Coordinates of C-alpha atoms and ligand atoms in Angstrom, one line a residue:
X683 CA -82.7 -27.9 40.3
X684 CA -79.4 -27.2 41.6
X685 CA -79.0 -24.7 38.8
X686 CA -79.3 -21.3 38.9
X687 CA -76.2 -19.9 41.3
X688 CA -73.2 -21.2 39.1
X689 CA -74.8 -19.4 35.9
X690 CA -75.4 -16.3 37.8
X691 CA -71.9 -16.7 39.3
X692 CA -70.1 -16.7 36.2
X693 CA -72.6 -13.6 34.8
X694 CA -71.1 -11.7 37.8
X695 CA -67.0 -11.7 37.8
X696 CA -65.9 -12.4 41.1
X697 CA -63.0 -9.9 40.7
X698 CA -65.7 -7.3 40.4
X699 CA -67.6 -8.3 43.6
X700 CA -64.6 -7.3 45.5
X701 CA -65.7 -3.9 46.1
X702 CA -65.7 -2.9 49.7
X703 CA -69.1 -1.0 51.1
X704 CA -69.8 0.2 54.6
X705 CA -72.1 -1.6 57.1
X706 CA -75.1 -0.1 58.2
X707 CA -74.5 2.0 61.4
X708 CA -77.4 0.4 63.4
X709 CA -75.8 -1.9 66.3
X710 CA -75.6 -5.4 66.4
X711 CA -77.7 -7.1 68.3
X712 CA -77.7 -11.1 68.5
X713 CA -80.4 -11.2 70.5
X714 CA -82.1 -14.3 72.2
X715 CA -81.5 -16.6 69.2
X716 CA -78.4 -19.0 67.9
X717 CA -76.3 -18.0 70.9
X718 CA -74.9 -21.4 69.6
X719 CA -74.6 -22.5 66.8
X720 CA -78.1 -23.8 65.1
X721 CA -78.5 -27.2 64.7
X722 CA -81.1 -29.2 63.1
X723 CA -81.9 -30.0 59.4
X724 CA -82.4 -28.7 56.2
X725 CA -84.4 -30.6 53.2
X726 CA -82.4 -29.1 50.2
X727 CA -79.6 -31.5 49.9
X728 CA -81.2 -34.6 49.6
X729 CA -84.5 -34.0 48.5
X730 CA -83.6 -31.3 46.1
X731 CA -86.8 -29.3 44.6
X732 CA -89.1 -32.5 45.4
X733 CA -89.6 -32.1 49.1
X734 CA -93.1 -32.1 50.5
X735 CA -94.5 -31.7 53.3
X736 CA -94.7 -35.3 53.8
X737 CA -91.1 -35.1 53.8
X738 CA -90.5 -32.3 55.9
X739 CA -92.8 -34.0 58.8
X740 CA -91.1 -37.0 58.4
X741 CA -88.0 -35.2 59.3
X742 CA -89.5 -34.5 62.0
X743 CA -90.8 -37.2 63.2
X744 CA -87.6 -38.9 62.8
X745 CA -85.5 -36.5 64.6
X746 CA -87.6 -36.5 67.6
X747 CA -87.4 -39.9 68.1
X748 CA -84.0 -40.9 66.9
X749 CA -82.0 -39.1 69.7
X750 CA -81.0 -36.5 67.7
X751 CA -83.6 -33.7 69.1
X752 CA -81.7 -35.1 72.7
X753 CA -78.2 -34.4 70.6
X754 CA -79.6 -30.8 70.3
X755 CA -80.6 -31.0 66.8
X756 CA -83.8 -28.3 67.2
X757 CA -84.7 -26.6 63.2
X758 CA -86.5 -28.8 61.0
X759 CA -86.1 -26.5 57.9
X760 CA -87.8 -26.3 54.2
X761 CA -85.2 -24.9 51.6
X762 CA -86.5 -23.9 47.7
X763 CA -89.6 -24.9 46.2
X764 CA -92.2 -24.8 48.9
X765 CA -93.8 -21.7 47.1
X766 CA -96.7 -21.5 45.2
X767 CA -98.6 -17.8 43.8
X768 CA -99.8 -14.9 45.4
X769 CA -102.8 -13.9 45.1
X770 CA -104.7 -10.2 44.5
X771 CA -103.5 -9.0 48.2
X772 CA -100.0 -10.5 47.4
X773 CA -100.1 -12.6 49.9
X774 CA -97.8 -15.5 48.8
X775 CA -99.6 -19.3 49.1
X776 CA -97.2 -22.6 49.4
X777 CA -97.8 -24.8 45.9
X778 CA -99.4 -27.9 46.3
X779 CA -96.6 -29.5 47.8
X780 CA -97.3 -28.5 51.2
X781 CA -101.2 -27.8 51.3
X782 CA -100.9 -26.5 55.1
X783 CA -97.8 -24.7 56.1
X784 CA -99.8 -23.4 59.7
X785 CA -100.6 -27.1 59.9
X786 CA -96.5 -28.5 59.6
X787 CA -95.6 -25.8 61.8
X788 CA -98.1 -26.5 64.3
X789 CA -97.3 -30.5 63.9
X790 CA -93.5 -29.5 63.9
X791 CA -93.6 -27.4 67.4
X792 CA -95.8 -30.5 69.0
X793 CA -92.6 -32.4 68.8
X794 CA -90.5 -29.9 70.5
X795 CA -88.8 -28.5 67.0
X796 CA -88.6 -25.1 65.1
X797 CA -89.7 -24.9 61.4
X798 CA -87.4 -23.4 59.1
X799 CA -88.5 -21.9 55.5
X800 CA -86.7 -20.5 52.8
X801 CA -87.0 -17.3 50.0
X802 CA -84.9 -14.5 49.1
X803 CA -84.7 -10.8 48.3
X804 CA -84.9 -11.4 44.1
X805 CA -88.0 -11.7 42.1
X806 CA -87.4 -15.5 41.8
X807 CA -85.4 -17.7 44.2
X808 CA -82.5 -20.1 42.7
X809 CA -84.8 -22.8 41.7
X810 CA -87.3 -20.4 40.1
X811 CA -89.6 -20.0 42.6
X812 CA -91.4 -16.7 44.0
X813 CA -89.4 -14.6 45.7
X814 CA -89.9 -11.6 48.2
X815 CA -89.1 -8.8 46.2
X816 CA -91.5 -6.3 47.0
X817 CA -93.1 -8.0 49.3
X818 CA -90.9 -8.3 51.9
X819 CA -93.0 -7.4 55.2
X820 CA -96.0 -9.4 53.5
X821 CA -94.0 -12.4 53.4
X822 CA -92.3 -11.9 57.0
X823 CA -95.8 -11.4 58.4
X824 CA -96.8 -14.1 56.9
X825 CA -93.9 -16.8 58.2
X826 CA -94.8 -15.3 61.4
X827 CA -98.4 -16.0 61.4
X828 CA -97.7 -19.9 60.6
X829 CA -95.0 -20.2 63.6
X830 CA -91.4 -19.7 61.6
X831 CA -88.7 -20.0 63.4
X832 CA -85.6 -19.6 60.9
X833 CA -85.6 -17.6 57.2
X834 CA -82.4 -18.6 55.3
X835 CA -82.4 -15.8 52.6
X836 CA -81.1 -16.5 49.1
X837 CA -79.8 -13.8 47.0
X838 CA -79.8 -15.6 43.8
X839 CA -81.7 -13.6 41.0
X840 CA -81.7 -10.0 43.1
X841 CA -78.0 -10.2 41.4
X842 CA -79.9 -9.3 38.7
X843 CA -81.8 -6.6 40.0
X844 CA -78.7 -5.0 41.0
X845 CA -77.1 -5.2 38.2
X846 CA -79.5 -4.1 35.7
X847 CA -79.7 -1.0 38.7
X848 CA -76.4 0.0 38.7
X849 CA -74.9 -2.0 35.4
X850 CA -71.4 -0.5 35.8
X851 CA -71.1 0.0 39.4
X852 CA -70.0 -3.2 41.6
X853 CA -70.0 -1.2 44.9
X854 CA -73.4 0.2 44.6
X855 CA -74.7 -3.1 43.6
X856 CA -73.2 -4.3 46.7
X857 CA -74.8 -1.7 48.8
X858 CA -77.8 -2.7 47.1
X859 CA -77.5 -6.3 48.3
X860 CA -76.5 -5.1 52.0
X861 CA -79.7 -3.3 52.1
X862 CA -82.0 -6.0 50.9
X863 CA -80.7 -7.9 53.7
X864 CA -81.3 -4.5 56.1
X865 CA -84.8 -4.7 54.6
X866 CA -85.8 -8.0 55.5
X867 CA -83.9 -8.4 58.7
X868 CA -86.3 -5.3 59.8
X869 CA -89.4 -6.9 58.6
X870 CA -88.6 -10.2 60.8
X871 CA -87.7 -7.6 63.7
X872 CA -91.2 -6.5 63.1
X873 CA -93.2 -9.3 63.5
X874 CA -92.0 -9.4 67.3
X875 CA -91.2 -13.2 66.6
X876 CA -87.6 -14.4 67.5
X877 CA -86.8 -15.9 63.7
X878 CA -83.1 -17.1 63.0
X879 CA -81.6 -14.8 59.7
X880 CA -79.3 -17.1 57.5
X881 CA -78.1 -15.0 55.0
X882 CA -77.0 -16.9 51.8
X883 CA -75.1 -14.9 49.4
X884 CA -72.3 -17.3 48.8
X885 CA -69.8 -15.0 50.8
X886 CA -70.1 -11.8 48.8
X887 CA -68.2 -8.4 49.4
X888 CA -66.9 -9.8 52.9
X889 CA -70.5 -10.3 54.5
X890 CA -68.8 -12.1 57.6
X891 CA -67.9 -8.1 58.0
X892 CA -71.2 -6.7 57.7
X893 CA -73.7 -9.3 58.1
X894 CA -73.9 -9.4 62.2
X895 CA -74.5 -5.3 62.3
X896 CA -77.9 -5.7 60.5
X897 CA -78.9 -9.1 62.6
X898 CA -77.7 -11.8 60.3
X899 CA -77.1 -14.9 62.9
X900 CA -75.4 -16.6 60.2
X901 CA -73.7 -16.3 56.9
X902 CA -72.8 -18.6 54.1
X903 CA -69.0 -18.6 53.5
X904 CA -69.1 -19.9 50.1
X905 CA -70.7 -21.0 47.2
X906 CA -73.0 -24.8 47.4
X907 CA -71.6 -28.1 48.7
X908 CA -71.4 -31.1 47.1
X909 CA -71.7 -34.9 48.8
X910 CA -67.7 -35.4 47.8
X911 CA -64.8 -34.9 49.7
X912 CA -63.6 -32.4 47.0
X913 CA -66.3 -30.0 47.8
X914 CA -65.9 -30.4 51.4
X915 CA -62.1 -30.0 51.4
X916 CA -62.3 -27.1 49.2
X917 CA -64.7 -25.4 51.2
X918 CA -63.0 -26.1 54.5
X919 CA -60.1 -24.2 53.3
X920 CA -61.3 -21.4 52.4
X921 CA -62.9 -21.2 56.4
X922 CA -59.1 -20.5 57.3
X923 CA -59.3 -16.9 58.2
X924 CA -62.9 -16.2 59.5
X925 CA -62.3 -17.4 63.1
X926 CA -62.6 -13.9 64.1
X927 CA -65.9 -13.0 63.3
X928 CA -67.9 -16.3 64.5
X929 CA -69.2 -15.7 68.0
X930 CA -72.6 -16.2 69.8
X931 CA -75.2 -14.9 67.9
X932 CA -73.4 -15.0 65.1
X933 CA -71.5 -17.7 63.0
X934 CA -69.9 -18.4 59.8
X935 CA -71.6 -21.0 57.5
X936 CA -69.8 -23.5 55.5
X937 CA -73.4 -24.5 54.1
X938 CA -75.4 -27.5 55.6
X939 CA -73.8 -31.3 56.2
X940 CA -73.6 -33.8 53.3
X941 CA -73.2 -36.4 56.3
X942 CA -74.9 -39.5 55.1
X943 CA -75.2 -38.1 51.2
X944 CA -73.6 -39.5 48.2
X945 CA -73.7 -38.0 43.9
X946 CA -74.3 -39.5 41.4
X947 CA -71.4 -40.8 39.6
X948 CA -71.2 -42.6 36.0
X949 CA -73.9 -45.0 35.1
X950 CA -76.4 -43.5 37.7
X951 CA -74.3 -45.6 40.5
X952 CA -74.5 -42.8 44.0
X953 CA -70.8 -42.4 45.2
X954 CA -71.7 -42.1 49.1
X955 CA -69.0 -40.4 51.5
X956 CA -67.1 -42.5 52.9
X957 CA -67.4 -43.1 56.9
X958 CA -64.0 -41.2 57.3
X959 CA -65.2 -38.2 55.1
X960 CA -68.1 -38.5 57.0
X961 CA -66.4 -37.8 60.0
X962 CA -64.0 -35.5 59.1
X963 CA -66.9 -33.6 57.6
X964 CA -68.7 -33.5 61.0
X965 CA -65.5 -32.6 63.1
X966 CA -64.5 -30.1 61.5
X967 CA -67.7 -28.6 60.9
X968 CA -67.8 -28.9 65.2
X969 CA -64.5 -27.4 65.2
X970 CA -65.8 -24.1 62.6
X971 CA -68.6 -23.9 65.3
X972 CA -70.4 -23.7 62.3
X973 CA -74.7 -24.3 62.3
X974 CA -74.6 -28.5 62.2
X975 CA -78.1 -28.7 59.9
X976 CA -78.0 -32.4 58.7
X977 CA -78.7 -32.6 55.0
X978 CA -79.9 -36.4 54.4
X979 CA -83.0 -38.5 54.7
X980 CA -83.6 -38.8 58.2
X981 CA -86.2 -41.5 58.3
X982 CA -83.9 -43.7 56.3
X983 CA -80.4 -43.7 57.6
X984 CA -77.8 -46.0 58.4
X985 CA -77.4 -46.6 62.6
X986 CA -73.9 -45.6 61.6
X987 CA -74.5 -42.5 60.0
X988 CA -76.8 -41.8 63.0
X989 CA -73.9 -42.0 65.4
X990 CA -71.9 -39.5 63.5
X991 CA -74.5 -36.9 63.7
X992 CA -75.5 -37.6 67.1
X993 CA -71.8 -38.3 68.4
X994 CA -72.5 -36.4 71.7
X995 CA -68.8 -35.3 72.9
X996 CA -67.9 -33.9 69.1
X997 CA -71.8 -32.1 69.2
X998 CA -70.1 -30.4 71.9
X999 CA -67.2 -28.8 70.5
X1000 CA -69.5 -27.2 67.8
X1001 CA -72.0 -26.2 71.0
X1002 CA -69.3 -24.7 72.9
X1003 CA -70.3 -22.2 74.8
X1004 CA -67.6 -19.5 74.0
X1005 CA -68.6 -19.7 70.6
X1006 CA -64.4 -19.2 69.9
X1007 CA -64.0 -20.9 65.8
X1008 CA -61.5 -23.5 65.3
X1009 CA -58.2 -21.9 63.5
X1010 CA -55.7 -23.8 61.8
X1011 CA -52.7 -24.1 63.7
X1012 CA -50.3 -25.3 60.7
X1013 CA -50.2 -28.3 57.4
X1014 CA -47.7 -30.9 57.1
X1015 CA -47.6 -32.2 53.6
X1016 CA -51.5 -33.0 53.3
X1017 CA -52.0 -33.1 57.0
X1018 CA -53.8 -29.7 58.9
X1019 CA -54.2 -29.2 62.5
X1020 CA -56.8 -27.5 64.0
X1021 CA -56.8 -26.3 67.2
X1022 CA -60.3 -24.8 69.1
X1023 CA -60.3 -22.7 72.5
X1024 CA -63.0 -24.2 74.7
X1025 CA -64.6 -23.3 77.9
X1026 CA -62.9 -24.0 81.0
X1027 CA -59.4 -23.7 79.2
X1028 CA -60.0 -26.9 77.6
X1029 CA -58.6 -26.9 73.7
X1030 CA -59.7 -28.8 71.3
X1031 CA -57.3 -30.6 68.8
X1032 CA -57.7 -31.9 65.0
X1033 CA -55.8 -33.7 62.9
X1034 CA -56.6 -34.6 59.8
X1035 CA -55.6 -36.2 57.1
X1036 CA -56.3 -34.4 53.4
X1037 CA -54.2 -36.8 51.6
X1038 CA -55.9 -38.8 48.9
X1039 CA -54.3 -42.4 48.2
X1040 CA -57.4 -44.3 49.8
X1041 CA -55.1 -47.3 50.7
X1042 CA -52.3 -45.4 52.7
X1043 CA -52.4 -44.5 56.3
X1044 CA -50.1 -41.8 57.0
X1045 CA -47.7 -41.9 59.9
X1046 CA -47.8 -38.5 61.1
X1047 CA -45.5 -36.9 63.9
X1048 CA -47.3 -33.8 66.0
X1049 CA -45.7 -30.8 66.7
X1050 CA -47.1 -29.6 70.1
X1051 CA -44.9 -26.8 70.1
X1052 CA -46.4 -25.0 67.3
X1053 CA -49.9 -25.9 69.2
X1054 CA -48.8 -23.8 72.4
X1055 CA -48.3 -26.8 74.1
X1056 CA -45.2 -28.8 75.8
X1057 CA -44.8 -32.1 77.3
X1058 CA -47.5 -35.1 76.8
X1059 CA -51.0 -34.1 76.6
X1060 CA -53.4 -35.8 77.5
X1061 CA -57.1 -36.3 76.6
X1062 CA -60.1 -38.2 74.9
X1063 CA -60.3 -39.0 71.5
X1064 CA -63.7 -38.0 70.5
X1065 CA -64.4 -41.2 67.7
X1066 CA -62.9 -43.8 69.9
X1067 CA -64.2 -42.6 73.2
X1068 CA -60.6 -43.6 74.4
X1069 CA -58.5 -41.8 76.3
X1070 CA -55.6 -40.9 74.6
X1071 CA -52.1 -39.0 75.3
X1072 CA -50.3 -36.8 72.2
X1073 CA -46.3 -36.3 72.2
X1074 CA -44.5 -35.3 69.5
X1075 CA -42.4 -39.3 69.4
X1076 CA -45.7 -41.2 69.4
X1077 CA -46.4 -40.9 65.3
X1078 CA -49.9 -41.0 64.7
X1079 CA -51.4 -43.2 61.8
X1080 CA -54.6 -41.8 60.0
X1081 CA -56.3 -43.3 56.9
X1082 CA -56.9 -41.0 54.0
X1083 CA -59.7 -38.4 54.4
X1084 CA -59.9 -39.1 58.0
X1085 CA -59.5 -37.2 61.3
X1086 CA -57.9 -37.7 64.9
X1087 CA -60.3 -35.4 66.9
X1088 CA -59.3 -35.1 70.3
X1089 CA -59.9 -33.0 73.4
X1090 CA -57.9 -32.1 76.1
X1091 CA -59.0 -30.9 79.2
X1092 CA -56.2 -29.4 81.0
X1093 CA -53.7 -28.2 78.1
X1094 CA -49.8 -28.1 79.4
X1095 CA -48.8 -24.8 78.2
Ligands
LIG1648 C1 -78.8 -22.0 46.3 C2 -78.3 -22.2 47.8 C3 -78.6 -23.6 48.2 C4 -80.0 -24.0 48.0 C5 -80.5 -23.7 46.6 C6 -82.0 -23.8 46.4 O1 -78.0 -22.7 45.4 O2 -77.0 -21.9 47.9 O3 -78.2 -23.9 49.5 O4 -80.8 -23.2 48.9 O5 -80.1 -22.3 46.2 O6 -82.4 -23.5 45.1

């Protein structure tokens, strides 16, 4: 199921998408919703194109009594394969996989959550489903009328649409795509319902430029994670950069949290994350202020995967209220630090540890100078819950593929 974006990637040169178009003149306008960033959960990395409604309600019921609604953890979201046909009128009817959406939204807001759903501007979505294309006010009527909350918008096969549109012309096509955006971000307006718009187009023509000027809350940087630290490395880079355009409202999206998930490797054995890239997964997602939507099976976790996701002091970081993204401040060899501005002058710091030898630790010696900051600082190490005081002598050991996350109230300038 996790098929179609790769093909259409490669049908589509990147080189090509690099044409620049202007955003829309109409004024941004964040409105009530995602002032932080959103945090919940989404059913597409785990379940894949077999989630049900079943499913989905269990995620619901497991979040509202597992602490991690009290974390903050609020959108219980449906990704591909919910739909089913339309019928004569067009209006578009889930498949038999969820027989009553008003009913799961209704059962969903009882517990004090938001439902999430899922389409896109194409004809189909990624996993072959029915799209909104043409029907776009129809189907944002229609989310409203059940109770949605969030629309995460896949482009996926409009590519083709523009293309076959404009075959030789990248930045039309892209003017095409920033308008089918346009179009469905004014059919949600609308409705008169307050819905979160993820935009998912993999990053596309710069859309961290354009996307908050026609009401996107948030945008996918890049193209899918993976459940390996490869993916999430790779994608983590390529975050370096966007700081600038993250604020509330509106927020860059490294795509959804593989905390907890695992691929499946040779002979059908899963390959789960490892607690560390668990970690460092989580922190620096807090540290991108990025949306934190948790991506496993919620009713069957492990208590110590639960502790990640629900680690209360690191939740915070990502919930700052300042909404300032994390930059990085310099890499050592395959060490980065991170540093994130926090209210009340506070500053975030992280340091992790890219390198890959599983068996190493790596004695590692800060530079607090290049942070800003002289003399000993001193603060809490988010994983340890100890206090904890940095200077450049003390080296600092850290195994591969994990993270020293610490925060430091009062930063010595
Ligand atoms: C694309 C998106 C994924 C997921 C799938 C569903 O690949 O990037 O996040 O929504 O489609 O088909």
């Amino acid at each position: 199921m996790r098929l179609a974006v790769p093909l259409v990637l490669a049908a589509l040169s990147l080189a090509t998408l690099a044409a620049t178009s202007q955003p829309p003149a109409s004024a941004a306008d964040p409105g009530s919703v995602a002032l932080t960033p959103p945090m919940g959960w989404n059913s597409w990395n785990y379940f894949h194109g077999n989630v049900t409604q079943q499913d989905v309600q269990a995620a619901a019921d497991a979040m509202a009594s597992n602490g991690m609604r009290d974390a903050g953890y609020v959108y219980v979201n449906i990704d591909d394969t919910w739909q089913g046909q339309r019928d004569s009128n067009g209006v578009l009817h889930p498949n038999s996989k969820f027989p009553d959406m008003k009913a799961l939204a209704d059962y969903v807001h009882s517990k004090g959550l938001k439902l999430g759903i899922y389409s896109g501007p194409g004809p189909k979505t990624c996993a072959g489903y029915e799209g909104s294309y043409g029907h776009e006010q129809q189907d944002a009527d229609l989310y409203a009328s059940w109770g949605i909350d969030y629309l995460k918008y896949d482009l996926c096969s409009y590519i083709g649409v523009m293309q076959q549109t404009y075959p030789n012309d990248k930045a039309a096509q892209m003017k095409m795509m920033i308008a089918a955006y346009d179009k469905m971000h004014k059919a949600l307006e609308s409705t008169g319902r307050p819905i979160v718009f993820s935009l998912c187009q993999y990053g596309w023509d710069s859309v961290w430029e354009w996307a908050p000027s026609l009401g996107g809350n948030l945008w996918r940087t890049t193209g899918d994670i993976r459940p390996s630290w490869d993916s999430i490395y790779d994608i983590l880079e390529q975050q370096a950069g966007l700081a600038q355009y993250a604020g509330p409202g509106h927020w860059n999206d490294p795509d959804m949290l593989e905390v907890g998930n695992g691929a499946e490797g040779r002979g059908g054995r899963i390959r789960y994350l490892s607690l560390a890239e668990d970690r460092s997964h989580f922190s620096m997602w807090a540290m991108l202020a990025a949306p934190l939507l948790a991506g496993n099976d919620l009713a069957d976790m492990k208590p110590e995967i639960l502790a990640i996701l629900t680690n209360h002091d690191v939740i915070a970081i990502d919930q700052d209220r300042l909404g300032k993204q994390a930059t990085r401040a310099y890499a050592d060899g395959e060490v980065e630090v991170w540093t994130r501005h926090l209210e009340g002058g506070a500053l975030a710091i992280a340091v992790l540890n890219a390198g890959s030898d599983r068996y190493s630790t790596h004695p590692f010696h800060l530079d607090l100078a290049r942070l800003g900051l002289h003399g000993p600082q001193q603060g809490k190490d988010l994983w340890t819950g100890k206090e904890v005081t940095l200077t450049n002598d003390e080296p600092i050991e850290i195994a591969s593929h994990d993270i020293l996350l610490v925060r430091i109230p009062a930063p010595k300038h």
